[in-house]
mmCIF file of C-alpha atoms in Angstrom:
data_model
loop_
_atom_site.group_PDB
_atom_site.id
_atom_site.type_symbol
_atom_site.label_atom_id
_atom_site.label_comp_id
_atom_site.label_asym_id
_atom_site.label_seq_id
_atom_site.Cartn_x
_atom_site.Cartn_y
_atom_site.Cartn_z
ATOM 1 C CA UNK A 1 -116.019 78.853 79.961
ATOM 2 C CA UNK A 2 -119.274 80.440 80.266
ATOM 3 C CA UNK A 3 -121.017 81.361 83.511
ATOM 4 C CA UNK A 4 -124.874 82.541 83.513
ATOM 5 C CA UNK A 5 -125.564 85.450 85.394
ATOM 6 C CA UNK A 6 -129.629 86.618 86.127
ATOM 7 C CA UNK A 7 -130.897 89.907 85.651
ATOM 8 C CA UNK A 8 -134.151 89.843 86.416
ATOM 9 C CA UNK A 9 -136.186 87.550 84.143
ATOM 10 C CA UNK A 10 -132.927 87.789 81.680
ATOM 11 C CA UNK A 11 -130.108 85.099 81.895
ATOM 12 C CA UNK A 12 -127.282 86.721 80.238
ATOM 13 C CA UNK A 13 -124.456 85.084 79.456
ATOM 14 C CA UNK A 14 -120.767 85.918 80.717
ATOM 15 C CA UNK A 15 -118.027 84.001 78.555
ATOM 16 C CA UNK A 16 -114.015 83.872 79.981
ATOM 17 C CA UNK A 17 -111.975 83.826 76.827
ATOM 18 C CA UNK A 18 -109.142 84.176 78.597
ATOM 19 C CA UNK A 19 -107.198 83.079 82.021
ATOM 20 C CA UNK A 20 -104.734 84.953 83.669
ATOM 21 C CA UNK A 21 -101.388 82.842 85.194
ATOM 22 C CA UNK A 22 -101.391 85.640 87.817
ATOM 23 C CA UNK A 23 -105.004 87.338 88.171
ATOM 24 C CA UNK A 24 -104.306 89.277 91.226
ATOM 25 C CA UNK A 25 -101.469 91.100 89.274
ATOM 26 C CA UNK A 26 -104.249 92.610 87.076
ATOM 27 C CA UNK A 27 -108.126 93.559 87.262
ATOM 28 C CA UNK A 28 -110.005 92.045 84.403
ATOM 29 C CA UNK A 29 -110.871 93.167 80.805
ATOM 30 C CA UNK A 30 -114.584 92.402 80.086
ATOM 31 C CA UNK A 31 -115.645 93.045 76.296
ATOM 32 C CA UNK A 32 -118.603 94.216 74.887
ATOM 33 C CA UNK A 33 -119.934 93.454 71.728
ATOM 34 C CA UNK A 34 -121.753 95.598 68.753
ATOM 35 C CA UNK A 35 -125.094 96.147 67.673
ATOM 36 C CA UNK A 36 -126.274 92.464 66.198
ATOM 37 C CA UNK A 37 -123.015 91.054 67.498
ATOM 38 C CA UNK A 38 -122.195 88.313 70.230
ATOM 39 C CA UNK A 39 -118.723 87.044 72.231
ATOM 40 C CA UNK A 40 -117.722 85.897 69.283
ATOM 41 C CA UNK A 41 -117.419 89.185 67.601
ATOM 42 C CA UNK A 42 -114.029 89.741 69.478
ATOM 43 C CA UNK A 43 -110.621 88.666 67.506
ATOM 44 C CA UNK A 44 -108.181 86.925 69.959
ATOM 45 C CA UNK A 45 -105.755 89.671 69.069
ATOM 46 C CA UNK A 46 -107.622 92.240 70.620
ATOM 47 C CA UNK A 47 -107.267 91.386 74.149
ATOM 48 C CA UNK A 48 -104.553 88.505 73.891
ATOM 49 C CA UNK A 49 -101.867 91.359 75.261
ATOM 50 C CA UNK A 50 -104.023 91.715 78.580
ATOM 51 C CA UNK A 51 -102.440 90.551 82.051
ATOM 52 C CA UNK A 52 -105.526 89.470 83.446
ATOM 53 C CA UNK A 53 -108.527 87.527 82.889
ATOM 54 C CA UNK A 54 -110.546 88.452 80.215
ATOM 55 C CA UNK A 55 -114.315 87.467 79.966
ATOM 56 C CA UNK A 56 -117.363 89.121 77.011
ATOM 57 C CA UNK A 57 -120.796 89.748 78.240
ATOM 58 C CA UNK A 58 -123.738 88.933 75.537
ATOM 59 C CA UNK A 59 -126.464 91.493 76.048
ATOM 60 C CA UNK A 60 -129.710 90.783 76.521
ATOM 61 C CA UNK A 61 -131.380 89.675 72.783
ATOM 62 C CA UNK A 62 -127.943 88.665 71.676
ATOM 63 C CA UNK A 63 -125.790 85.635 71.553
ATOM 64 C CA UNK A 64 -126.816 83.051 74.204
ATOM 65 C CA UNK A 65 -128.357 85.447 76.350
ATOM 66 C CA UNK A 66 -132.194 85.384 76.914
ATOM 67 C CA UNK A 67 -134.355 86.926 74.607
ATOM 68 C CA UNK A 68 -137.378 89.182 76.140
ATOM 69 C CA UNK A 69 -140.720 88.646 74.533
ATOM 70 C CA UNK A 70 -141.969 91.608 72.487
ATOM 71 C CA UNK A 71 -138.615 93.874 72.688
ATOM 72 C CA UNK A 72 -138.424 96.457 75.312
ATOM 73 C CA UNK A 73 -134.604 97.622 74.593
ATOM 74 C CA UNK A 74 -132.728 100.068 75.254
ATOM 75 C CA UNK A 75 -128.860 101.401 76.197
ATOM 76 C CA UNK A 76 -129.822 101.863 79.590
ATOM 77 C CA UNK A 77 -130.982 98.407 80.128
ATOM 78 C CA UNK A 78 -127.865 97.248 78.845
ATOM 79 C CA UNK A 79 -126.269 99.203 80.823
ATOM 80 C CA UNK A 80 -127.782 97.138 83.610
ATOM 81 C CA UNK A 81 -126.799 94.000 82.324
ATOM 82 C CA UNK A 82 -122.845 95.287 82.316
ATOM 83 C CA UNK A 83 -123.713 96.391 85.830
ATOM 84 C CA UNK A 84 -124.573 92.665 86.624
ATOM 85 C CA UNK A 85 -121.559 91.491 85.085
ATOM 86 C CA UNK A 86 -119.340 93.645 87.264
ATOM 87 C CA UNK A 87 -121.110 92.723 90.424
ATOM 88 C CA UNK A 88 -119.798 88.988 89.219
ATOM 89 C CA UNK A 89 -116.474 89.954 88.372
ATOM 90 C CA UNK A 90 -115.314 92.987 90.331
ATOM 91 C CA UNK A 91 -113.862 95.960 89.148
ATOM 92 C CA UNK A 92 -113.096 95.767 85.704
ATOM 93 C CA UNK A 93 -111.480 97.699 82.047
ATOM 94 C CA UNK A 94 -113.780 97.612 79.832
ATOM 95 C CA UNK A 95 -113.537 97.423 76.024
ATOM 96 C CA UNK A 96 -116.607 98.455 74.250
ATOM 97 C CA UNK A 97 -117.496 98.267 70.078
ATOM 98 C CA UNK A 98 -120.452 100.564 68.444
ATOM 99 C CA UNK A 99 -123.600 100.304 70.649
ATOM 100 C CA UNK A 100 -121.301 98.490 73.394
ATOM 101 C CA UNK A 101 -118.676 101.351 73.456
ATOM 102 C CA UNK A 102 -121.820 103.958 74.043
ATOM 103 C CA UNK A 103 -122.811 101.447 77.168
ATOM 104 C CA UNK A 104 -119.055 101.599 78.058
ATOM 105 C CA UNK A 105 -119.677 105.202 78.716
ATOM 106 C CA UNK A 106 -122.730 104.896 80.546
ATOM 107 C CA UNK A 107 -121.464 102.286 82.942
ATOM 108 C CA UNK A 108 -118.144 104.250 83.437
ATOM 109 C CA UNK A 109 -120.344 107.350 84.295
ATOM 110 C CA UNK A 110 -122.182 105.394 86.658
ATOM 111 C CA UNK A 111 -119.911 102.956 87.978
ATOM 112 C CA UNK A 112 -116.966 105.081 88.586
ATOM 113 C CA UNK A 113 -115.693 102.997 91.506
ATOM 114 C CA UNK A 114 -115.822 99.761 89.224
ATOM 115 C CA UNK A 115 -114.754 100.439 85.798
ATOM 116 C CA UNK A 116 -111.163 100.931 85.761
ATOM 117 C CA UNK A 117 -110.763 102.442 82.410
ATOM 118 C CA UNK A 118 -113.082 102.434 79.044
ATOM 119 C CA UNK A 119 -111.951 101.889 75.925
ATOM 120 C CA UNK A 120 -114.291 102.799 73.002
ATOM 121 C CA UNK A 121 -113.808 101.448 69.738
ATOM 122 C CA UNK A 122 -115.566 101.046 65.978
ATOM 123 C CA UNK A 123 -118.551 98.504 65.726
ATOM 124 C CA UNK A 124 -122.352 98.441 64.851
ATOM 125 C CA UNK A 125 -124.721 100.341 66.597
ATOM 126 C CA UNK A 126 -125.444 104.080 67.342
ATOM 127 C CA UNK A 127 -124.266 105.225 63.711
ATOM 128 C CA UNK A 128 -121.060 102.561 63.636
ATOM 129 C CA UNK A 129 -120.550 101.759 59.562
ATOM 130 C CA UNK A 130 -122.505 98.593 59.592
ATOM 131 C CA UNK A 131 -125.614 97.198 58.051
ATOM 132 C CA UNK A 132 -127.146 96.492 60.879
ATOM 133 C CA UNK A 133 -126.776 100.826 61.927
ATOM 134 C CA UNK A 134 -128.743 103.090 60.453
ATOM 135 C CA UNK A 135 -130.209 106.402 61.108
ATOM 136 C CA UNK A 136 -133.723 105.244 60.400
ATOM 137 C CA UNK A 137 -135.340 102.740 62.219
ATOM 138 C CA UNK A 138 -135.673 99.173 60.134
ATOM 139 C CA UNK A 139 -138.683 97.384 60.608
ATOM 140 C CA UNK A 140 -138.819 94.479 62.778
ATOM 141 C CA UNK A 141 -139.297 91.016 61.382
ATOM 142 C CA UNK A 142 -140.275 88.346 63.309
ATOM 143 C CA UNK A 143 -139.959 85.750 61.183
ATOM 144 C CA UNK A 144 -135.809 86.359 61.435
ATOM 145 C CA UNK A 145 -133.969 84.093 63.216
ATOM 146 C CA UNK A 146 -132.687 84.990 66.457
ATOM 147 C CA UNK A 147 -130.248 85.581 68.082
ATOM 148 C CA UNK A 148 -130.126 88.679 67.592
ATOM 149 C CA UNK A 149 -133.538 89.615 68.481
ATOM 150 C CA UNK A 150 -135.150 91.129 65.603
ATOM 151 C CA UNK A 151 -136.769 93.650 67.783
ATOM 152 C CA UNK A 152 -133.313 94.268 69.307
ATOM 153 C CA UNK A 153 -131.644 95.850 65.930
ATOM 154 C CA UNK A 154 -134.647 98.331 65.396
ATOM 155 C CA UNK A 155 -134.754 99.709 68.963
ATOM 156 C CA UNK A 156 -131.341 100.284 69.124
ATOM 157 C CA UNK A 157 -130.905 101.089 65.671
ATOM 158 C CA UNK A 158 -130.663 104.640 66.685
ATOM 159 C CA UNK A 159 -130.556 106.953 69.530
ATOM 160 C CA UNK A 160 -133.120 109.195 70.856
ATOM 161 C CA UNK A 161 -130.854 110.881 73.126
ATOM 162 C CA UNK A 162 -128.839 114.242 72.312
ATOM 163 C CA UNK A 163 -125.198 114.084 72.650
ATOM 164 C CA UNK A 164 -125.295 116.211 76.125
ATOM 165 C CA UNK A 165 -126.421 113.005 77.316
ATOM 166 C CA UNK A 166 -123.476 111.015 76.669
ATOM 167 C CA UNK A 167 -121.850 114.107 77.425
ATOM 168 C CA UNK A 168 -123.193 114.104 81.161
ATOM 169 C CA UNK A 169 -121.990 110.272 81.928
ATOM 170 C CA UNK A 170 -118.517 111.445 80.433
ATOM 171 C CA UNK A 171 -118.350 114.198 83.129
ATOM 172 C CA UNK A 172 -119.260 111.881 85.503
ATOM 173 C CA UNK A 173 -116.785 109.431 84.813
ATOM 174 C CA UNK A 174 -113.984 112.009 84.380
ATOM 175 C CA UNK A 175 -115.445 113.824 87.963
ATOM 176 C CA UNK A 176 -115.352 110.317 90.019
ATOM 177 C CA UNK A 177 -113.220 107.986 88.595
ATOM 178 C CA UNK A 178 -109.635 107.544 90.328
ATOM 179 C CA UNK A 179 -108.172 107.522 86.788
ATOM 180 C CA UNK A 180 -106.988 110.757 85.518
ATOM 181 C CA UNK A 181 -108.304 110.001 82.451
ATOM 182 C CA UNK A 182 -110.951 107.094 82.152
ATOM 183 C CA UNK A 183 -112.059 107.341 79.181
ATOM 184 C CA UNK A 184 -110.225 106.462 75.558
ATOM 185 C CA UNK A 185 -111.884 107.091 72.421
ATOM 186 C CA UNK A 186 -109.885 105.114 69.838
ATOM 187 C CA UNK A 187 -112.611 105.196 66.708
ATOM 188 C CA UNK A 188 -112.164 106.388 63.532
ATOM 189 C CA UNK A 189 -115.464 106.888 63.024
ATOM 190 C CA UNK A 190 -117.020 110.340 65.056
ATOM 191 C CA UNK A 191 -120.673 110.367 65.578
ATOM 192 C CA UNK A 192 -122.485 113.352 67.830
ATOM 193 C CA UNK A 193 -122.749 111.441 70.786
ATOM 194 C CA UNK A 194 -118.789 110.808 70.425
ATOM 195 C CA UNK A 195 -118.024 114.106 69.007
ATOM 196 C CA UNK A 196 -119.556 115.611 72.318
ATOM 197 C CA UNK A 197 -117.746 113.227 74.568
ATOM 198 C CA UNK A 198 -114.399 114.032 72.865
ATOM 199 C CA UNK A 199 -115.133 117.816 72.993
ATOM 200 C CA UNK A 200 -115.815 117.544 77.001
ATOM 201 C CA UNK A 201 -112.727 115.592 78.059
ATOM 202 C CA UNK A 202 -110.622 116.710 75.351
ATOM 203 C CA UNK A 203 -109.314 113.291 74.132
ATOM 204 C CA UNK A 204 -107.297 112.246 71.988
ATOM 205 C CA UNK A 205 -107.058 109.153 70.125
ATOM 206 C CA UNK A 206 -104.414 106.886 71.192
ATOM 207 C CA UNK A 207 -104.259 103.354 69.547
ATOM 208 C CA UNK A 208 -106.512 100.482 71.591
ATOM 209 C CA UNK A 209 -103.659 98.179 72.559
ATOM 210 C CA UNK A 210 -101.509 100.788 74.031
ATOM 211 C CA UNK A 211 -104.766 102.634 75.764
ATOM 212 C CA UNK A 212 -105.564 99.243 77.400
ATOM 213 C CA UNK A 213 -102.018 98.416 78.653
ATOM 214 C CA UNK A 214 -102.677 101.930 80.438
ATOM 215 C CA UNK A 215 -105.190 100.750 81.970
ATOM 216 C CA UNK A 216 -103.904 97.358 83.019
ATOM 217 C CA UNK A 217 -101.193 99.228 84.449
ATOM 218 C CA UNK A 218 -104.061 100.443 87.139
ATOM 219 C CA UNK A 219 -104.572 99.013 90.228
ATOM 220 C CA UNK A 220 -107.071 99.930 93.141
ATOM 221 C CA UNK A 221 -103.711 99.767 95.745
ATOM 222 C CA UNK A 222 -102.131 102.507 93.044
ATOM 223 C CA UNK A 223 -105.068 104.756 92.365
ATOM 224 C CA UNK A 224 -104.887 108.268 93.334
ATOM 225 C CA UNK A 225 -107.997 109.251 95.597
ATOM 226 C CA UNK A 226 -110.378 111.860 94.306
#
């Protein structure tokens, strides 16, 4: 099922790949996709051993989201569009790959109170192993089909920020969040932003499934209070 959600002149689009039989017992899992990628990008087995619902958010420029005229991207407007999808859905885990495990970090920085948990994993974007991430900017072609917006892969292609930045929301998240720890790095792969996240908190790097079954384990009635 697929709902459309607006954020300002952008329709994005929120798929439910899965239903929970119980979804009180459980807040839900919401996905989010690579650099270039869509919904589709996520394998049933990697949320098929959540409790709850489980719904994937196309960002803005991919999948069957809306596609801005002329570009205009960056991680922070993504950000927003997660934000929008957690107004929808309530409190949520969230599962992040490449450029959608960096906004996974953002949004748990700054929506401590909603994001129960974020899981970061491997993907495109932000110096994932991918064609579509690079360290140099590729130029845009408009004469590419789209989805994915064209202008999309070469403004977040790379990232302007240093890696105190994604630092900072990491402090934040670890600071506010009623999770002791809120954040799990499960990647392979170790780029600066990442490096400096997992130097701040200290994480290790436990495998996905058994991070997000932590997290499913949390409840708002169960937290701990700050």
């Amino acid at each position: 099922m697929t709902e459309y959600l607006q954020h300002g002149r952008i329709r994005l689009a929120l798929h439910r790949l899965q239903c929970a039989p119980n979804p009180e017992a459980c807040q839900p899992l919401l996905l989010l996709h690579g650099l270039g990628e869509c919904a589709s990008a996520h394998h049933p087995s990697s949320f098929s051993h959540w409790p709850g619902h489980v719904y994937a958010l196309d960002f803005t420029g991919h999948g069957q989201s809306s596609i801005p005229q002329g570009g205009g991207y960056s991680c922070e407007a993504l950000m927003g569009d997660v934000d929008i999808a957690l107004a929808h859905i309530g409190p949520a885990t969230i599962c992040g790959r490449g450029l959608g495990a960096y906004v996974a970090l953002l949004i748990a920085g700054g929506r401590p109170e909603l994001v129960r948990g974020a899981v970061l994993l491997d993907g495109p974007g932000l110096a994932g192993t991918c064609p579509s991430s690079t360290p140099y900017i590729p130029p845009v072609d408009t004469h590419l089909a789209a989805p994915p917006d064209p202008f999309a892969i070469a403004e977040l292609a790379t990232d302007a920020r240093p890696a105190e930045y994604a630092a900072h929301f990491a402090l934040l998240a670890s600071q506010a969040s009623p999770l002791p720890q809120p954040i799990a790095i499960c990647t392979r792969e170790q780029p600066p932003w990442l490096t400096a996240v997992r130097d701040v908190l200290a994480c290790d790097f436990p495998n996905p499934v058994d991070a997000c079954r932590q997290f499913a384990q949390f409840t708002c009635a169960d937290a701990p209070h700050p």
